[in-house]
Amino acid sequence: MSWLVKQVVNSGRLHSASRNRALQLVRAYATSGKTMTVRDALNSAIDEEMGADHRVFMMGEEVGEYQGAYKITKGLLEKYGPERVIDTPITEAGFAGIGVGAAYKDLKPIIEFMTFNFSMQAIDHIINSAAKSNYMSAGQISVPIVFRGPNGAAAGVGAQHSQCYAAWYGSCPGLKVLAPYSAEDARGLLKAAIRDPDPVVFLENEILYGESFPISDEVLDSNFTLPIGKAKIERLGKDVTITAFSKMVGYALKAADILAEDGISAEVVNLRSIRPLDRATINESVRKTNRLVTLEEGFPQHGVGAEICTSVVEDSFGYLDAPVERISGADIPMPYAANFEKMAVPQIEDIVRAAKRACYRSA
Amino acid sequence: MSSAFAAPKIIQPLNFRSNEKPLFDSVKSSPTTSFLGSVQKLRFSSKIPLTSSLNCRSVSSNVFAVSEVVKERKSKSSVSPSNLLITKEEGLVLFEDMTLGRVFEDMCAQMYYRGKMFGFVHLYNGQEAVSTGFIKLLKQADSVVSTYRDHVHALSKGVPARAVMSELFGKATGCCRGQGGSMHMFSKEHNVLGGFAFIGEGIPVATGAAFTSKYKREVLKENCDDVTVAFFGDGTCNNGQFYECLNMAALWKLPIIFVVENNLWAIGMSHLRATSDPEIWKKGPAFGMPGVHVDGMDVLKVREVAKEAVDRARRGEGPTLVECETYRFRGHSLADPDELRDAGEKASYNSRDPITALKKYLTENNLASEADLKAIEKRIEEEIEEAVDYADQSPAPHRSQLLENVFADPKGFGIGPDGKYRCEDPKFTEGTAQV
Ligand SMILES: Cc1ncc(C[n+]2csc(CCOP(=O)(O)OP(=O)(O)O)c2C)c(N)n1
Ligand SMILES: [Mg+2]
């Protein structure tokens, strides 16, 4: 928790309204002094929702006896039995479709993809069967399903196992797409996703699983959920807005620390929800800072950054004091070689450089 | 054949050369056994404890054990000067290839733990008889399609160890210039058409390679009898792409061999818990092609089966499904804690180590002396040491390579106005990672 306080202090010269929000931000965490890993946050969210609603079940490869390829479902088989924690054969198209069928009939499946890369073999069901059914059936058939698993670049696994699906799924009507960063995000958003009546694509990050975050008693409460479609101001600032989601939020916060040393106060917006996109929060921030850097690991073309940029051009064009800076992964499949891998995804220095460029340049 | 892709009216998958006892005869029955029952009749037989599982069922059906054929053939061939399945030269080639696979993979484990390679590294230890048994029968023009467990398939097909090692180190001298990595070995020269990291993905691609042979013959009127071998695991046989391709390969009589390396596990998922009928070979006849079950820990048996299947494909008689019963001696990948496999099961397969078995065969039949084999082992060890040095000393890929190879014709992508890749521009790293 101390690092959070530090961030708020670091951002320095706050306006009084912002200062109040900063204090609220501090207060939100100032209760327990506890920490929780993202892994435990996800695990506890699934556990609580399965405990509360017997229609919720967990299905995917290695979710049972192996306790999850990344141990997110640890202990659940023992607690809920093989009827509700179901190990499937390696057949994404099959089990994702089975999940959708079960959701049609009012069960609440949580489908784990060992990684989101493998969802490509199931994308027909995510897009066609899950996302479009409520519309095609004129609201007769809703699809309360969660597709979850690690998304985005992992380390050293090459082109097929390393890519970000936020923009892919984020472009599809009928889907809600969430991307948690912290333990609080993970718990609150996953619980909300499981309770939601619509299909939710829930993009986790393998590298964040083991990371610990401060967590309040409020977040630990079994009734806690976060609203879908709301971004979070992760750090207040006044000179430049940096939007990010998932692992990149951490990078943005680190970049903001560095920028603060140079007297630049960066505001970090943790998107939390890719779709619906919280245009209001993004635009409010940009209207305050007048500068925008978008950050994501995915490919540049038609990315999340492109969408954010459009929303700002549409809603706050007159407020921009500099061209929008877009930081993304390189426009290449993920290379294997370690030096190339580093060049292919955004680094903290890239963010610092782009933010400075935005600040020193005026329109 | 009148039309290239017309389905034959009557499917006769079991129509073999009549002068010889068919090796693949899925109609022939042998005593009813439990799953993997034929194991009990194989040379290095031992009872495999079936690990407890939720849906464990005993399957009573007819398993045709190839070992019987091999034995019979052995006794029948007593008229020939030698009673043996292989010549000395062949035996040494097999031994050398299997040893190469084993020593290479052991070295990978060491290098992984030393941080020289990274990510997911899936080793092949224990399964060498399958790669060697099939690939050593192939010509250079024949194709091999593999999975993420692909190093040894590439080696068997002739990709130099140093090129594979260097790829694993992420170096510019690797067989894919450090761009592919452990799970994605390619070599056009050797017709290694890729390591595919997604389950099932490689099967249609392999089927497409086989399709090409037929197309070349029938449409382009070229002389082409190239065959394709697709390797994949037991877990993959539950994926739809497998069935889709069995169908098309049989329908169009494509020159392909579907080789299932059934090592009983898909990461931590036991084969018995994942599939309704665990006898994978049976799925061949269901689609109109022969299905064979073979002891994948015995390279000689694998080779016998492979010969028949490869010849059949080359003759234009269509595909074959071969289920090789094998075992991986290490975890799924070097990151797998491997906690679910039973110690007794591991021990039982360890005792059937395919390399030890071949060694025994070669020495007992006076095909090679201990000293011959030692010399081969020594040579391989040196080769692998050299491969590591080579990889270690090779340069990492240069930045100017970063944007290369995304397209065969990259015009318009990452190309500056001067026609150069923009990553060569010194300003490249001053901006964002976006290029
Ligand atoms: C479509 C897809 N889903 C999941 C995975 C993750 N995965 C990698 S290997 C593997 C198990 C494969 O088992 P098997 O086919 O038996 O091959 P083996 O590893 O035993 O050689 C799984 C589930 C994947 N690579 N691709
Ligand atoms: Mg397997």
PDB file of N, CA and C in Angstrom, chain A residues 182-240:
ATOM      1  N   SER A 182      -5.026  -5.180 -11.531  1.00  0.00           N
ATOM      2  CA  SER A 182      -4.656  -5.492 -10.147  1.00  0.00           C
ATOM      3  C   SER A 182      -5.519  -6.622  -9.584  1.00  0.00           C
ATOM      4  N   ALA A 183      -5.224  -6.990  -8.339  1.00  0.00           N
ATOM      5  CA  ALA A 183      -6.036  -7.998  -7.659  1.00  0.00           C
ATOM      6  C   ALA A 183      -7.460  -7.491  -7.455  1.00  0.00           C
ATOM      7  N   GLU A 184      -7.569  -6.215  -7.148  1.00  0.00           N
ATOM      8  CA  GLU A 184      -8.906  -5.624  -6.981  1.00  0.00           C
ATOM      9  C   GLU A 184      -9.694  -5.726  -8.288  1.00  0.00           C
ATOM     10  N   ASP A 185      -9.052  -5.358  -9.381  1.00  0.00           N
ATOM     11  CA  ASP A 185      -9.699  -5.464 -10.695  1.00  0.00           C
ATOM     12  C   ASP A 185     -10.131  -6.904 -10.948  1.00  0.00           C
ATOM     13  N   ALA A 186      -9.204  -7.823 -10.694  1.00  0.00           N
ATOM     14  CA  ALA A 186      -9.448  -9.220 -11.029  1.00  0.00           C
ATOM     15  C   ALA A 186     -10.658  -9.748 -10.267  1.00  0.00           C
ATOM     16  N   ARG A 187     -10.698  -9.455  -8.979  1.00  0.00           N
ATOM     17  CA  ARG A 187     -11.821  -9.943  -8.167  1.00  0.00           C
ATOM     18  C   ARG A 187     -13.131  -9.279  -8.578  1.00  0.00           C
ATOM     19  N   GLY A 188     -13.078  -7.983  -8.608  1.00  0.00           N
ATOM     20  CA  GLY A 188     -14.323  -7.237  -8.840  1.00  0.00           C
ATOM     21  C   GLY A 188     -14.882  -7.453 -10.236  1.00  0.00           C
ATOM     22  N   LEU A 189     -13.996  -7.511 -11.197  1.00  0.00           N
ATOM     23  CA  LEU A 189     -14.471  -7.666 -12.573  1.00  0.00           C
ATOM     24  C   LEU A 189     -14.901  -9.101 -12.867  1.00  0.00           C
ATOM     25  N   LEU A 190     -14.178 -10.068 -12.322  1.00  0.00           N
ATOM     26  CA  LEU A 190     -14.561 -11.452 -12.621  1.00  0.00           C
ATOM     27  C   LEU A 190     -15.898 -11.793 -11.963  1.00  0.00           C
ATOM     28  N   LYS A 191     -16.083 -11.325 -10.760  1.00  0.00           N
ATOM     29  CA  LYS A 191     -17.377 -11.578 -10.101  1.00  0.00           C
ATOM     30  C   LYS A 191     -18.508 -10.907 -10.880  1.00  0.00           C
ATOM     31  N   ALA A 192     -18.235  -9.707 -11.344  1.00  0.00           N
ATOM     32  CA  ALA A 192     -19.251  -9.013 -12.150  1.00  0.00           C
ATOM     33  C   ALA A 192     -19.513  -9.769 -13.453  1.00  0.00           C
ATOM     34  N   ALA A 193     -18.449 -10.276 -14.046  1.00  0.00           N
ATOM     35  CA  ALA A 193     -18.591 -10.996 -15.321  1.00  0.00           C
ATOM     36  C   ALA A 193     -19.433 -12.254 -15.151  1.00  0.00           C
ATOM     37  N   ILE A 194     -19.176 -12.979 -14.071  1.00  0.00           N
ATOM     38  CA  ILE A 194     -19.915 -14.224 -13.842  1.00  0.00           C
ATOM     39  C   ILE A 194     -21.401 -13.923 -13.605  1.00  0.00           C
ATOM     40  N   ARG A 195     -21.681 -12.822 -12.929  1.00  0.00           N
ATOM     41  CA  ARG A 195     -23.077 -12.473 -12.653  1.00  0.00           C
ATOM     42  C   ARG A 195     -23.765 -11.826 -13.857  1.00  0.00           C
ATOM     43  N   ASP A 196     -22.991 -11.389 -14.801  1.00  0.00           N
ATOM     44  CA  ASP A 196     -23.560 -10.645 -15.930  1.00  0.00           C
ATOM     45  C   ASP A 196     -24.378 -11.572 -16.844  1.00  0.00           C
ATOM     46  N   PRO A 197     -25.476 -11.071 -17.395  1.00  0.00           N
ATOM     47  CA  PRO A 197     -26.306 -11.937 -18.247  1.00  0.00           C
ATOM     48  C   PRO A 197     -25.777 -12.098 -19.673  1.00  0.00           C
ATOM     49  N   ASP A 198     -24.681 -11.447 -20.006  1.00  0.00           N
ATOM     50  CA  ASP A 198     -24.182 -11.495 -21.381  1.00  0.00           C
ATOM     51  C   ASP A 198     -22.814 -12.170 -21.455  1.00  0.00           C
ATOM     52  N   PRO A 199     -22.402 -12.532 -22.675  1.00  0.00           N
ATOM     53  CA  PRO A 199     -21.077 -13.145 -22.822  1.00  0.00           C
ATOM     54  C   PRO A 199     -19.967 -12.150 -22.521  1.00  0.00           C
ATOM     55  N   VAL A 200     -19.046 -12.572 -21.689  1.00  0.00           N
ATOM     56  CA  VAL A 200     -17.930 -11.712 -21.306  1.00  0.00           C
ATOM     57  C   VAL A 200     -16.627 -12.406 -21.680  1.00  0.00           C
ATOM     58  N   VAL A 201     -15.789 -11.688 -22.393  1.00  0.00           N
ATOM     59  CA  VAL A 201     -14.430 -12.160 -22.674  1.00  0.00           C
ATOM     60  C   VAL A 201     -13.528 -11.524 -21.633  1.00  0.00           C
ATOM     61  N   PHE A 202     -12.864 -12.348 -20.862  1.00  0.00           N
ATOM     62  CA  PHE A 202     -12.130 -11.867 -19.693  1.00  0.00           C
ATOM     63  C   PHE A 202     -10.646 -12.139 -19.891  1.00  0.00           C
ATOM     64  N   LEU A 203      -9.925 -11.070 -20.189  1.00  0.00           N
ATOM     65  CA  LEU A 203      -8.531 -11.201 -20.617  1.00  0.00           C
ATOM     66  C   LEU A 203      -7.576 -11.003 -19.449  1.00  0.00           C
ATOM     67  N   GLU A 204      -6.992 -12.102 -18.994  1.00  0.00           N
ATOM     68  CA  GLU A 204      -6.033 -12.031 -17.891  1.00  0.00           C
ATOM     69  C   GLU A 204      -4.625 -11.933 -18.455  1.00  0.00           C
ATOM     70  N   ASN A 205      -3.656 -11.879 -17.559  1.00  0.00           N
ATOM     71  CA  ASN A 205      -2.274 -11.812 -18.023  1.00  0.00           C
ATOM     72  C   ASN A 205      -1.404 -12.733 -17.182  1.00  0.00           C
ATOM     73  N   GLU A 206      -0.735 -13.640 -17.880  1.00  0.00           N
ATOM     74  CA  GLU A 206       0.065 -14.665 -17.196  1.00  0.00           C
ATOM     75  C   GLU A 206       1.115 -14.053 -16.285  1.00  0.00           C
ATOM     76  N   ILE A 207       1.734 -12.976 -16.759  1.00  0.00           N
ATOM     77  CA  ILE A 207       2.850 -12.402 -16.005  1.00  0.00           C
ATOM     78  C   ILE A 207       2.347 -11.702 -14.743  1.00  0.00           C
ATOM     79  N   LEU A 208       1.083 -11.277 -14.748  1.00  0.00           N
ATOM     80  CA  LEU A 208       0.523 -10.633 -13.554  1.00  0.00           C
ATOM     81  C   LEU A 208       0.041 -11.630 -12.500  1.00  0.00           C
ATOM     82  N   TYR A 209      -0.170 -12.884 -12.900  1.00  0.00           N
ATOM     83  CA  TYR A 209      -0.802 -13.824 -11.965  1.00  0.00           C
ATOM     84  C   TYR A 209      -0.129 -13.846 -10.601  1.00  0.00           C
ATOM     85  N   GLY A 210       1.192 -13.838 -10.599  1.00  0.00           N
ATOM     86  CA  GLY A 210       1.907 -13.965  -9.331  1.00  0.00           C
ATOM     87  C   GLY A 210       2.146 -12.638  -8.631  1.00  0.00           C
ATOM     88  N   GLU A 211       1.695 -11.557  -9.224  1.00  0.00           N
ATOM     89  CA  GLU A 211       1.968 -10.245  -8.636  1.00  0.00           C
ATOM     90  C   GLU A 211       0.990  -9.929  -7.495  1.00  0.00           C
ATOM     91  N   SER A 212       1.535  -9.367  -6.420  1.00  0.00           N
ATOM     92  CA  SER A 212       0.695  -9.019  -5.266  1.00  0.00           C
ATOM     93  C   SER A 212       0.301  -7.553  -5.306  1.00  0.00           C
ATOM     94  N   PHE A 213      -0.916  -7.289  -4.876  1.00  0.00           N
ATOM     95  CA  PHE A 213      -1.418  -5.919  -4.813  1.00  0.00           C
ATOM     96  C   PHE A 213      -2.059  -5.699  -3.451  1.00  0.00           C
ATOM     97  N   PRO A 214      -2.029  -4.458  -2.985  1.00  0.00           N
ATOM     98  CA  PRO A 214      -2.750  -4.152  -1.748  1.00  0.00           C
ATOM     99  C   PRO A 214      -4.237  -4.398  -1.981  1.00  0.00           C
ATOM    100  N   ILE A 215      -4.923  -4.838  -0.956  1.00  0.00           N
ATOM    101  CA  ILE A 215      -6.346  -5.115  -1.149  1.00  0.00           C
ATOM    102  C   ILE A 215      -7.106  -4.750   0.121  1.00  0.00           C
ATOM    103  N   SER A 216      -8.239  -4.114  -0.066  1.00  0.00           N
ATOM    104  CA  SER A 216      -9.000  -3.633   1.089  1.00  0.00           C
ATOM    105  C   SER A 216     -10.035  -4.669   1.521  1.00  0.00           C
ATOM    106  N   ASP A 217     -10.552  -4.467   2.717  1.00  0.00           N
ATOM    107  CA  ASP A 217     -11.602  -5.366   3.205  1.00  0.00           C
ATOM    108  C   ASP A 217     -12.841  -5.290   2.325  1.00  0.00           C
ATOM    109  N   GLU A 218     -13.091  -4.101   1.821  1.00  0.00           N
ATOM    110  CA  GLU A 218     -14.257  -3.931   0.960  1.00  0.00           C
ATOM    111  C   GLU A 218     -14.139  -4.835  -0.280  1.00  0.00           C
ATOM    112  N   VAL A 219     -12.944  -4.874  -0.846  1.00  0.00           N
ATOM    113  CA  VAL A 219     -12.732  -5.691  -2.047  1.00  0.00           C
ATOM    114  C   VAL A 219     -12.800  -7.176  -1.696  1.00  0.00           C
ATOM    115  N   LEU A 220     -12.433  -7.491  -0.480  1.00  0.00           N
ATOM    116  CA  LEU A 220     -12.455  -8.898  -0.072  1.00  0.00           C
ATOM    117  C   LEU A 220     -13.868  -9.374   0.260  1.00  0.00           C
ATOM    118  N   ASP A 221     -14.775  -8.444   0.423  1.00  0.00           N
ATOM    119  CA  ASP A 221     -16.151  -8.826   0.746  1.00  0.00           C
ATOM    120  C   ASP A 221     -16.763  -9.620  -0.410  1.00  0.00           C
ATOM    121  N   SER A 222     -17.521 -10.655  -0.077  1.00  0.00           N
ATOM    122  CA  SER A 222     -18.038 -11.514  -1.142  1.00  0.00           C
ATOM    123  C   SER A 222     -19.093 -10.807  -1.986  1.00  0.00           C
ATOM    124  N   ASN A 223     -19.591  -9.672  -1.529  1.00  0.00           N
ATOM    125  CA  ASN A 223     -20.553  -8.921  -2.344  1.00  0.00           C
ATOM    126  C   ASN A 223     -19.890  -7.932  -3.282  1.00  0.00           C
ATOM    127  N   PHE A 224     -18.575  -7.840  -3.195  1.00  0.00           N
ATOM    128  CA  PHE A 224     -17.884  -6.814  -3.986  1.00  0.00           C
ATOM    129  C   PHE A 224     -17.890  -7.154  -5.470  1.00  0.00           C
ATOM    130  N   THR A 225     -18.309  -6.203  -6.266  1.00  0.00           N
ATOM    131  CA  THR A 225     -18.109  -6.321  -7.722  1.00  0.00           C
ATOM    132  C   THR A 225     -17.704  -4.945  -8.234  1.00  0.00           C
ATOM    133  N   LEU A 226     -17.142  -4.915  -9.410  1.00  0.00           N
ATOM    134  CA  LEU A 226     -16.842  -3.644 -10.062  1.00  0.00           C
ATOM    135  C   LEU A 226     -17.790  -3.474 -11.241  1.00  0.00           C
ATOM    136  N   PRO A 227     -18.145  -2.250 -11.545  1.00  0.00           N
ATOM    137  CA  PRO A 227     -19.047  -2.049 -12.690  1.00  0.00           C
ATOM    138  C   PRO A 227     -18.339  -2.330 -14.014  1.00  0.00           C
ATOM    139  N   ILE A 228     -19.016  -3.035 -14.894  1.00  0.00           N
ATOM    140  CA  ILE A 228     -18.471  -3.289 -16.236  1.00  0.00           C
ATOM    141  C   ILE A 228     -18.635  -2.008 -17.053  1.00  0.00           C
ATOM    142  N   GLY A 229     -17.556  -1.601 -17.695  1.00  0.00           N
ATOM    143  CA  GLY A 229     -17.647  -0.388 -18.517  1.00  0.00           C
ATOM    144  C   GLY A 229     -17.107   0.855 -17.833  1.00  0.00           C
ATOM    145  N   LYS A 230     -16.511   0.693 -16.654  1.00  0.00           N
ATOM    146  CA  LYS A 230     -15.942   1.841 -15.948  1.00  0.00           C
ATOM    147  C   LYS A 230     -14.425   1.708 -15.860  1.00  0.00           C
ATOM    148  N   ALA A 231     -13.751   2.768 -16.295  1.00  0.00           N
ATOM    149  CA  ALA A 231     -12.290   2.804 -16.142  1.00  0.00           C
ATOM    150  C   ALA A 231     -11.950   3.305 -14.747  1.00  0.00           C
ATOM    151  N   LYS A 232     -10.702   3.148 -14.371  1.00  0.00           N
ATOM    152  CA  LYS A 232     -10.265   3.635 -13.066  1.00  0.00           C
ATOM    153  C   LYS A 232      -9.076   4.572 -13.265  1.00  0.00           C
ATOM    154  N   ILE A 233      -9.147   5.732 -12.605  1.00  0.00           N
ATOM    155  CA  ILE A 233      -7.961   6.598 -12.618  1.00  0.00           C
ATOM    156  C   ILE A 233      -6.983   5.981 -11.628  1.00  0.00           C
ATOM    157  N   GLU A 234      -5.941   5.393 -12.150  1.00  0.00           N
ATOM    158  CA  GLU A 234      -5.015   4.647 -11.303  1.00  0.00           C
ATOM    159  C   GLU A 234      -4.038   5.611 -10.625  1.00  0.00           C
ATOM    160  N   ARG A 235      -3.816   6.716 -11.287  1.00  0.00           N
ATOM    161  CA  ARG A 235      -2.910   7.725 -10.728  1.00  0.00           C
ATOM    162  C   ARG A 235      -3.345   9.070 -11.300  1.00  0.00           C
ATOM    163  N   LEU A 236      -3.458  10.040 -10.424  1.00  0.00           N
ATOM    164  CA  LEU A 236      -3.891  11.360 -10.868  1.00  0.00           C
ATOM    165  C   LEU A 236      -2.727  12.160 -11.421  1.00  0.00           C
ATOM    166  N   GLY A 237      -3.008  12.944 -12.429  1.00  0.00           N
ATOM    167  CA  GLY A 237      -1.957  13.788 -12.990  1.00  0.00           C
ATOM    168  C   GLY A 237      -2.588  14.906 -13.765  1.00  0.00           C
ATOM    169  N   LYS A 238      -1.794  15.825 -14.243  1.00  0.00           N
ATOM    170  CA  LYS A 238      -2.409  16.960 -14.915  1.00  0.00           C
ATOM    171  C   LYS A 238      -1.777  17.298 -16.272  1.00  0.00           C
ATOM    172  N   ASP A 239      -0.619  16.709 -16.562  1.00  0.00           N
ATOM    173  CA  ASP A 239       0.072  17.119 -17.785  1.00  0.00           C
ATOM    174  C   ASP A 239      -0.214  16.241 -18.995  1.00  0.00           C
ATOM    175  N   VAL A 240      -0.388  14.962 -18.769  1.00  0.00           N
ATOM    176  CA  VAL A 240      -0.603  14.053 -19.893  1.00  0.00           C
ATOM    177  C   VAL A 240      -1.399  12.838 -19.399  1.00  0.00           C
TER     178      VAL A 240
END
